[in-house]
């Protein structure tokens, strides 16, 4: 493996380290990419630990995941660790899931999706009908078709726009999109495949992965089905263990990680980033910086007016979903929990009408439940850690706020919890826990922890196919400032946020005369290998 050597002029410009603001997955990925290429790098993280949304809370003496729990697109991390001369499996313990998720609509209506497509076909045929199983087979073929045509030109592009993507897709890719109807909603496309509304609900949840509703999300999100069928893994210790592995890898490359180092202001001279100021008043000179946080924070002048003027458009983007979560150490009975579980209510649309139109907690919520210990102890007898999540509206800014979108009250949370537990009981699951065994996080808590987000967990909402091109890119309009994280291209989710960090690092290196160290390249079979080519770093 060849490392990238800076030119003489590039070495001189690198007397100052590249500062990365935010130690989430995007910032960690960018740090590894840059350090592996020989750059001095410093991560500034405002909280006491790195990882961003990949974190856990202590509940009754047990660490319970309170952020993302699904690990897919493993190739992103395999390539990242390989570029640093390390191995993902040497740093964390992974286990492939045979059951992708367990779903329930009532005490008798239950359906597992499997990593083995044949097993899922048989399960759907038994759950619904052989005809619906055939529809699932066609749906899987379509998901793979769209994935193979879109994932490479989209995720690897520095500056995706409609015309450049059409050019890169070519005739076959455009034909695939035309057949799908990309300007239709995900829900309408699911209705094409599945007359059974329960299956529409199941696969309609893909919209929530991008922070929006199935009626607003583009039909192209069917590709998520293929992503999941390529593999879903569980990590021992949960996603915080992945964050620690990334930090360990970065530190081994010489990256300095400073926690409890909140940035208060960015200083600009002649439209060039000049320095950053910490909350304690310390000023750090910098010429190149990667901001791994919600772009809304920049637009709202949380880091200064001189920066905000370059990001006004981001302030008006539609906000994605937030969540109301329960981290529990609870006794479960009556339902054989899997690692990932989803409990549906009958009126799916009302959930999103409540959230996006009425700005309130859903009266009939879908409940996601992660039971991480079930992977190792299927016959769990005592209280076990688990995360429960209900979709919720993000908190609006003070200028936008109305009575309907004010912070959620304790009374509303209590009412939602009672409805949720009752709904779970109707589907066969009883949960028992004390107040000391429960920690709740509301949208206003997420808003406080992640400045500028308003509690939105996925950046701007992916409403419609053109939302893909509305996101901020790695290169910002301010010289020296690059962007990473789930609020920028290629989008939300742990692997996509990691890729945003890779793209930000590559853009920075390309702008300063360095060649890249690695890039994952797709093969027709869906596997990935390192490529010696430079990614698309300029205008199409």
mmCIF file of C-alpha atoms in Angstrom, residues 22-256:
data_model
loop_
_atom_site.group_PDB
_atom_site.id
_atom_site.type_symbol
_atom_site.label_atom_id
_atom_site.label_comp_id
_atom_site.label_asym_id
_atom_site.label_seq_id
_atom_site.Cartn_x
_atom_site.Cartn_y
_atom_site.Cartn_z
ATOM 1 C CA UNK A 22 -16.795 17.267 16.184
ATOM 2 C CA UNK A 23 -15.686 13.754 17.089
ATOM 3 C CA UNK A 24 -18.615 11.883 15.592
ATOM 4 C CA UNK A 25 -18.177 9.221 12.940
ATOM 5 C CA UNK A 26 -17.680 11.755 10.132
ATOM 6 C CA UNK A 27 -14.955 13.586 12.011
ATOM 7 C CA UNK A 28 -13.216 10.361 13.031
ATOM 8 C CA UNK A 29 -13.300 9.029 9.459
ATOM 9 C CA UNK A 30 -11.885 12.294 8.114
ATOM 10 C CA UNK A 31 -9.138 12.246 10.745
ATOM 11 C CA UNK A 32 -8.089 8.709 9.831
ATOM 12 C CA UNK A 33 -8.093 9.506 6.135
ATOM 13 C CA UNK A 34 -5.983 12.636 6.604
ATOM 14 C CA UNK A 35 -3.565 11.176 9.141
ATOM 15 C CA UNK A 36 -2.999 8.111 6.975
ATOM 16 C CA UNK A 37 -1.949 10.516 4.217
ATOM 17 C CA UNK A 38 0.552 12.261 6.469
ATOM 18 C CA UNK A 39 -1.406 15.265 7.741
ATOM 19 C CA UNK A 40 -1.199 16.447 11.348
ATOM 20 C CA UNK A 41 -4.765 16.375 12.677
ATOM 21 C CA UNK A 42 -6.514 17.561 15.811
ATOM 22 C CA UNK A 43 -10.102 16.668 16.755
ATOM 23 C CA UNK A 44 -11.988 19.099 18.997
ATOM 24 C CA UNK A 45 -14.998 17.486 20.658
ATOM 25 C CA UNK A 46 -17.316 19.523 22.874
ATOM 26 C CA UNK A 47 -18.498 16.562 24.971
ATOM 27 C CA UNK A 48 -16.637 14.392 27.430
ATOM 28 C CA UNK A 49 -16.402 11.459 25.012
ATOM 29 C CA UNK A 50 -16.078 11.017 21.260
ATOM 30 C CA UNK A 51 -18.639 9.268 19.071
ATOM 31 C CA UNK A 52 -21.331 11.887 18.509
ATOM 32 C CA UNK A 53 -24.663 10.099 18.295
ATOM 33 C CA UNK A 54 -22.924 6.728 18.777
ATOM 34 C CA UNK A 55 -23.199 6.740 22.545
ATOM 35 C CA UNK A 56 -24.649 4.883 25.509
ATOM 36 C CA UNK A 57 -26.224 5.908 28.807
ATOM 37 C CA UNK A 58 -25.693 4.238 32.151
ATOM 38 C CA UNK A 59 -28.970 2.855 33.457
ATOM 39 C CA UNK A 60 -28.985 1.070 36.806
ATOM 40 C CA UNK A 61 -25.318 0.177 36.433
ATOM 41 C CA UNK A 62 -25.614 -1.019 32.821
ATOM 42 C CA UNK A 63 -24.541 0.696 29.606
ATOM 43 C CA UNK A 64 -27.552 0.993 27.278
ATOM 44 C CA UNK A 65 -27.276 2.180 23.648
ATOM 45 C CA UNK A 66 -29.087 5.466 23.060
ATOM 46 C CA UNK A 67 -28.081 6.226 19.460
ATOM 47 C CA UNK A 68 -27.847 4.293 16.199
ATOM 48 C CA UNK A 69 -27.936 0.511 16.608
ATOM 49 C CA UNK A 70 -27.868 -0.885 13.046
ATOM 50 C CA UNK A 71 -24.503 -1.556 11.388
ATOM 51 C CA UNK A 72 -24.615 -1.926 7.591
ATOM 52 C CA UNK A 73 -22.412 -1.030 4.603
ATOM 53 C CA UNK A 74 -19.472 -2.595 6.359
ATOM 54 C CA UNK A 75 -17.276 -2.039 3.289
ATOM 55 C CA UNK A 76 -17.015 1.659 4.189
ATOM 56 C CA UNK A 77 -15.264 0.819 7.447
ATOM 57 C CA UNK A 78 -13.258 -2.093 6.104
ATOM 58 C CA UNK A 79 -11.733 0.259 3.510
ATOM 59 C CA UNK A 80 -11.178 3.013 6.071
ATOM 60 C CA UNK A 81 -9.309 0.771 8.520
ATOM 61 C CA UNK A 82 -7.378 -0.888 5.704
ATOM 62 C CA UNK A 83 -6.182 2.546 4.522
ATOM 63 C CA UNK A 84 -4.745 3.047 8.004
ATOM 64 C CA UNK A 85 -3.017 -0.348 7.915
ATOM 65 C CA UNK A 86 -5.438 -1.887 10.421
ATOM 66 C CA UNK A 87 -8.333 -4.321 10.407
ATOM 67 C CA UNK A 88 -11.873 -3.673 11.588
ATOM 68 C CA UNK A 89 -12.216 -7.178 13.031
ATOM 69 C CA UNK A 90 -9.020 -6.786 15.032
ATOM 70 C CA UNK A 91 -10.513 -3.851 16.921
ATOM 71 C CA UNK A 92 -14.154 -4.837 17.381
ATOM 72 C CA UNK A 93 -16.141 -8.064 17.555
ATOM 73 C CA UNK A 94 -18.759 -8.363 14.845
ATOM 74 C CA UNK A 95 -21.525 -10.906 14.407
ATOM 75 C CA UNK A 96 -23.653 -11.199 11.312
ATOM 76 C CA UNK A 97 -27.388 -11.263 12.074
ATOM 77 C CA UNK A 98 -29.416 -14.160 10.679
ATOM 78 C CA UNK A 99 -32.646 -12.330 11.597
ATOM 79 C CA UNK A 100 -32.502 -8.765 10.280
ATOM 80 C CA UNK A 101 -35.562 -7.679 12.260
ATOM 81 C CA UNK A 102 -38.680 -9.092 13.926
ATOM 82 C CA UNK A 103 -41.974 -7.309 13.201
ATOM 83 C CA UNK A 104 -45.364 -7.472 14.927
ATOM 84 C CA UNK A 105 -48.789 -6.008 14.131
ATOM 85 C CA UNK A 106 -50.777 -7.917 16.753
ATOM 86 C CA UNK A 107 -50.285 -10.852 19.100
ATOM 87 C CA UNK A 108 -50.718 -13.228 16.156
ATOM 88 C CA UNK A 109 -49.281 -11.232 13.234
ATOM 89 C CA UNK A 110 -45.509 -11.557 13.331
ATOM 90 C CA UNK A 111 -42.913 -11.616 10.580
ATOM 91 C CA UNK A 112 -39.150 -12.030 10.583
ATOM 92 C CA UNK A 113 -36.942 -10.793 7.761
ATOM 93 C CA UNK A 114 -33.799 -12.845 7.301
ATOM 94 C CA UNK A 115 -30.348 -12.316 5.883
ATOM 95 C CA UNK A 116 -31.133 -15.286 3.649
ATOM 96 C CA UNK A 117 -33.596 -14.026 0.993
ATOM 97 C CA UNK A 118 -35.031 -17.531 0.538
ATOM 98 C CA UNK A 119 -35.941 -17.666 4.204
ATOM 99 C CA UNK A 120 -37.645 -14.271 3.912
ATOM 100 C CA UNK A 121 -39.582 -15.475 0.861
ATOM 101 C CA UNK A 122 -40.880 -18.459 2.789
ATOM 102 C CA UNK A 123 -41.718 -16.316 5.817
ATOM 103 C CA UNK A 124 -43.662 -13.777 3.723
ATOM 104 C CA UNK A 125 -45.541 -16.535 1.910
ATOM 105 C CA UNK A 126 -46.620 -18.005 5.258
ATOM 106 C CA UNK A 127 -47.371 -14.594 6.781
ATOM 107 C CA UNK A 128 -49.289 -13.116 3.842
ATOM 108 C CA UNK A 129 -49.527 -15.183 0.635
ATOM 109 C CA UNK A 130 -47.383 -16.837 -2.052
ATOM 110 C CA UNK A 131 -48.310 -13.941 -4.350
ATOM 111 C CA UNK A 132 -46.884 -11.437 -1.876
ATOM 112 C CA UNK A 133 -43.732 -13.543 -1.650
ATOM 113 C CA UNK A 134 -43.406 -13.273 -5.430
ATOM 114 C CA UNK A 135 -43.874 -9.515 -5.083
ATOM 115 C CA UNK A 136 -41.064 -9.510 -2.525
ATOM 116 C CA UNK A 137 -38.775 -11.304 -4.985
ATOM 117 C CA UNK A 138 -39.496 -8.649 -7.620
ATOM 118 C CA UNK A 139 -38.987 -5.919 -5.018
ATOM 119 C CA UNK A 140 -35.579 -7.359 -4.068
ATOM 120 C CA UNK A 141 -34.532 -7.497 -7.730
ATOM 121 C CA UNK A 142 -35.566 -3.875 -8.193
ATOM 122 C CA UNK A 143 -33.746 -2.814 -5.005
ATOM 123 C CA UNK A 144 -30.534 -4.445 -6.236
ATOM 124 C CA UNK A 145 -30.935 -2.899 -9.683
ATOM 125 C CA UNK A 146 -31.331 0.606 -8.282
ATOM 126 C CA UNK A 147 -28.583 0.089 -5.707
ATOM 127 C CA UNK A 148 -26.074 -1.038 -8.323
ATOM 128 C CA UNK A 149 -26.819 1.966 -10.539
ATOM 129 C CA UNK A 150 -27.069 4.673 -7.875
ATOM 130 C CA UNK A 151 -24.801 3.851 -4.968
ATOM 131 C CA UNK A 152 -21.503 4.338 -6.773
ATOM 132 C CA UNK A 153 -22.192 7.560 -8.752
ATOM 133 C CA UNK A 154 -24.041 9.066 -5.814
ATOM 134 C CA UNK A 155 -22.070 8.159 -2.692
ATOM 135 C CA UNK A 156 -18.642 8.764 -4.232
ATOM 136 C CA UNK A 157 -19.436 12.040 -5.981
ATOM 137 C CA UNK A 158 -18.045 15.181 -4.350
ATOM 138 C CA UNK A 159 -20.617 17.440 -6.000
ATOM 139 C CA UNK A 160 -23.639 15.431 -7.143
ATOM 140 C CA UNK A 161 -26.166 17.281 -9.226
ATOM 141 C CA UNK A 162 -28.920 16.077 -11.532
ATOM 142 C CA UNK A 163 -27.003 16.488 -14.784
ATOM 143 C CA UNK A 164 -23.739 15.000 -13.577
ATOM 144 C CA UNK A 165 -25.579 12.025 -12.113
ATOM 145 C CA UNK A 166 -27.471 11.473 -15.355
ATOM 146 C CA UNK A 167 -24.149 11.541 -17.200
ATOM 147 C CA UNK A 168 -22.512 9.091 -14.829
ATOM 148 C CA UNK A 169 -25.499 6.744 -14.771
ATOM 149 C CA UNK A 170 -25.426 6.250 -18.520
ATOM 150 C CA UNK A 171 -28.220 4.816 -20.645
ATOM 151 C CA UNK A 172 -28.762 1.688 -18.539
ATOM 152 C CA UNK A 173 -28.850 3.624 -15.295
ATOM 153 C CA UNK A 174 -31.308 6.152 -16.663
ATOM 154 C CA UNK A 175 -33.473 3.323 -17.933
ATOM 155 C CA UNK A 176 -33.460 1.796 -14.455
ATOM 156 C CA UNK A 177 -34.571 5.067 -12.873
ATOM 157 C CA UNK A 178 -37.220 5.645 -15.506
ATOM 158 C CA UNK A 179 -38.671 2.237 -14.773
ATOM 159 C CA UNK A 180 -38.720 2.973 -11.058
ATOM 160 C CA UNK A 181 -40.336 6.372 -11.333
ATOM 161 C CA UNK A 182 -37.855 8.281 -9.120
ATOM 162 C CA UNK A 183 -40.131 11.271 -8.765
ATOM 163 C CA UNK A 184 -42.788 9.095 -7.140
ATOM 164 C CA UNK A 185 -42.911 8.505 -3.411
ATOM 165 C CA UNK A 186 -41.566 5.443 -1.678
ATOM 166 C CA UNK A 187 -45.078 4.599 -0.491
ATOM 167 C CA UNK A 188 -46.511 4.612 -4.000
ATOM 168 C CA UNK A 189 -43.724 2.325 -5.176
ATOM 169 C CA UNK A 190 -44.311 -0.090 -2.312
ATOM 170 C CA UNK A 191 -48.005 -0.231 -3.181
ATOM 171 C CA UNK A 192 -46.925 -1.325 -6.667
ATOM 172 C CA UNK A 193 -45.212 -4.381 -5.162
ATOM 173 C CA UNK A 194 -47.320 -5.175 -2.091
ATOM 174 C CA UNK A 195 -51.126 -5.035 -1.885
ATOM 175 C CA UNK A 196 -50.697 -6.105 1.755
ATOM 176 C CA UNK A 197 -50.483 -2.815 3.666
ATOM 177 C CA UNK A 198 -48.516 -4.495 6.457
ATOM 178 C CA UNK A 199 -45.651 -5.082 4.034
ATOM 179 C CA UNK A 200 -45.966 -1.503 2.832
ATOM 180 C CA UNK A 201 -45.492 -0.429 6.454
ATOM 181 C CA UNK A 202 -42.506 -2.723 6.947
ATOM 182 C CA UNK A 203 -40.559 -1.430 3.966
ATOM 183 C CA UNK A 204 -41.951 2.081 4.322
ATOM 184 C CA UNK A 205 -39.821 2.410 7.471
ATOM 185 C CA UNK A 206 -36.855 2.977 5.157
ATOM 186 C CA UNK A 207 -38.060 6.575 4.883
ATOM 187 C CA UNK A 208 -37.459 7.080 8.591
ATOM 188 C CA UNK A 209 -33.812 6.044 8.091
ATOM 189 C CA UNK A 210 -33.522 9.365 6.239
ATOM 190 C CA UNK A 211 -35.698 11.288 8.655
ATOM 191 C CA UNK A 212 -38.891 11.641 6.642
ATOM 192 C CA UNK A 213 -42.186 9.887 5.885
ATOM 193 C CA UNK A 214 -42.873 7.207 3.243
ATOM 194 C CA UNK A 215 -45.248 9.645 1.532
ATOM 195 C CA UNK A 216 -42.489 12.251 1.129
ATOM 196 C CA UNK A 217 -39.447 10.035 0.594
ATOM 197 C CA UNK A 218 -38.342 9.286 -2.985
ATOM 198 C CA UNK A 219 -38.949 5.857 -4.488
ATOM 199 C CA UNK A 220 -35.192 5.421 -4.892
ATOM 200 C CA UNK A 221 -34.983 4.496 -1.199
ATOM 201 C CA UNK A 222 -36.004 0.970 -2.172
ATOM 202 C CA UNK A 223 -32.237 0.440 -2.515
ATOM 203 C CA UNK A 224 -32.016 0.241 1.301
ATOM 204 C CA UNK A 225 -33.556 -3.218 1.080
ATOM 205 C CA UNK A 226 -30.530 -4.400 -0.869
ATOM 206 C CA UNK A 227 -28.139 -2.674 1.547
ATOM 207 C CA UNK A 228 -29.659 -4.644 4.429
ATOM 208 C CA UNK A 229 -29.616 -7.905 2.499
ATOM 209 C CA UNK A 230 -25.891 -7.405 1.913
ATOM 210 C CA UNK A 231 -25.489 -7.764 5.656
ATOM 211 C CA UNK A 232 -26.507 -6.384 9.037
ATOM 212 C CA UNK A 233 -24.033 -6.885 11.879
ATOM 213 C CA UNK A 234 -24.165 -6.578 15.632
ATOM 214 C CA UNK A 235 -21.154 -5.118 17.438
ATOM 215 C CA UNK A 236 -20.189 -6.324 20.880
ATOM 216 C CA UNK A 237 -20.518 -3.223 23.021
ATOM 217 C CA UNK A 238 -22.803 -1.594 20.462
ATOM 218 C CA UNK A 239 -22.003 1.342 18.211
ATOM 219 C CA UNK A 240 -19.998 3.123 20.951
ATOM 220 C CA UNK A 241 -17.456 0.318 20.508
ATOM 221 C CA UNK A 242 -17.150 1.313 16.847
ATOM 222 C CA UNK A 243 -16.507 4.913 17.905
ATOM 223 C CA UNK A 244 -13.797 3.761 20.300
ATOM 224 C CA UNK A 245 -12.194 1.625 17.573
ATOM 225 C CA UNK A 246 -12.145 4.592 15.192
ATOM 226 C CA UNK A 247 -10.625 6.792 17.900
ATOM 227 C CA UNK A 248 -8.014 4.134 18.665
ATOM 228 C CA UNK A 249 -7.139 3.906 14.977
ATOM 229 C CA UNK A 250 -6.893 7.694 14.679
ATOM 230 C CA UNK A 251 -4.727 7.983 17.797
ATOM 231 C CA UNK A 252 -2.371 5.295 16.479
ATOM 232 C CA UNK A 253 -1.871 7.495 13.409
ATOM 233 C CA UNK A 254 -0.953 10.471 15.585
ATOM 234 C CA UNK A 255 -4.315 12.276 15.687
ATOM 235 C CA UNK A 256 -4.741 14.442 18.788
#
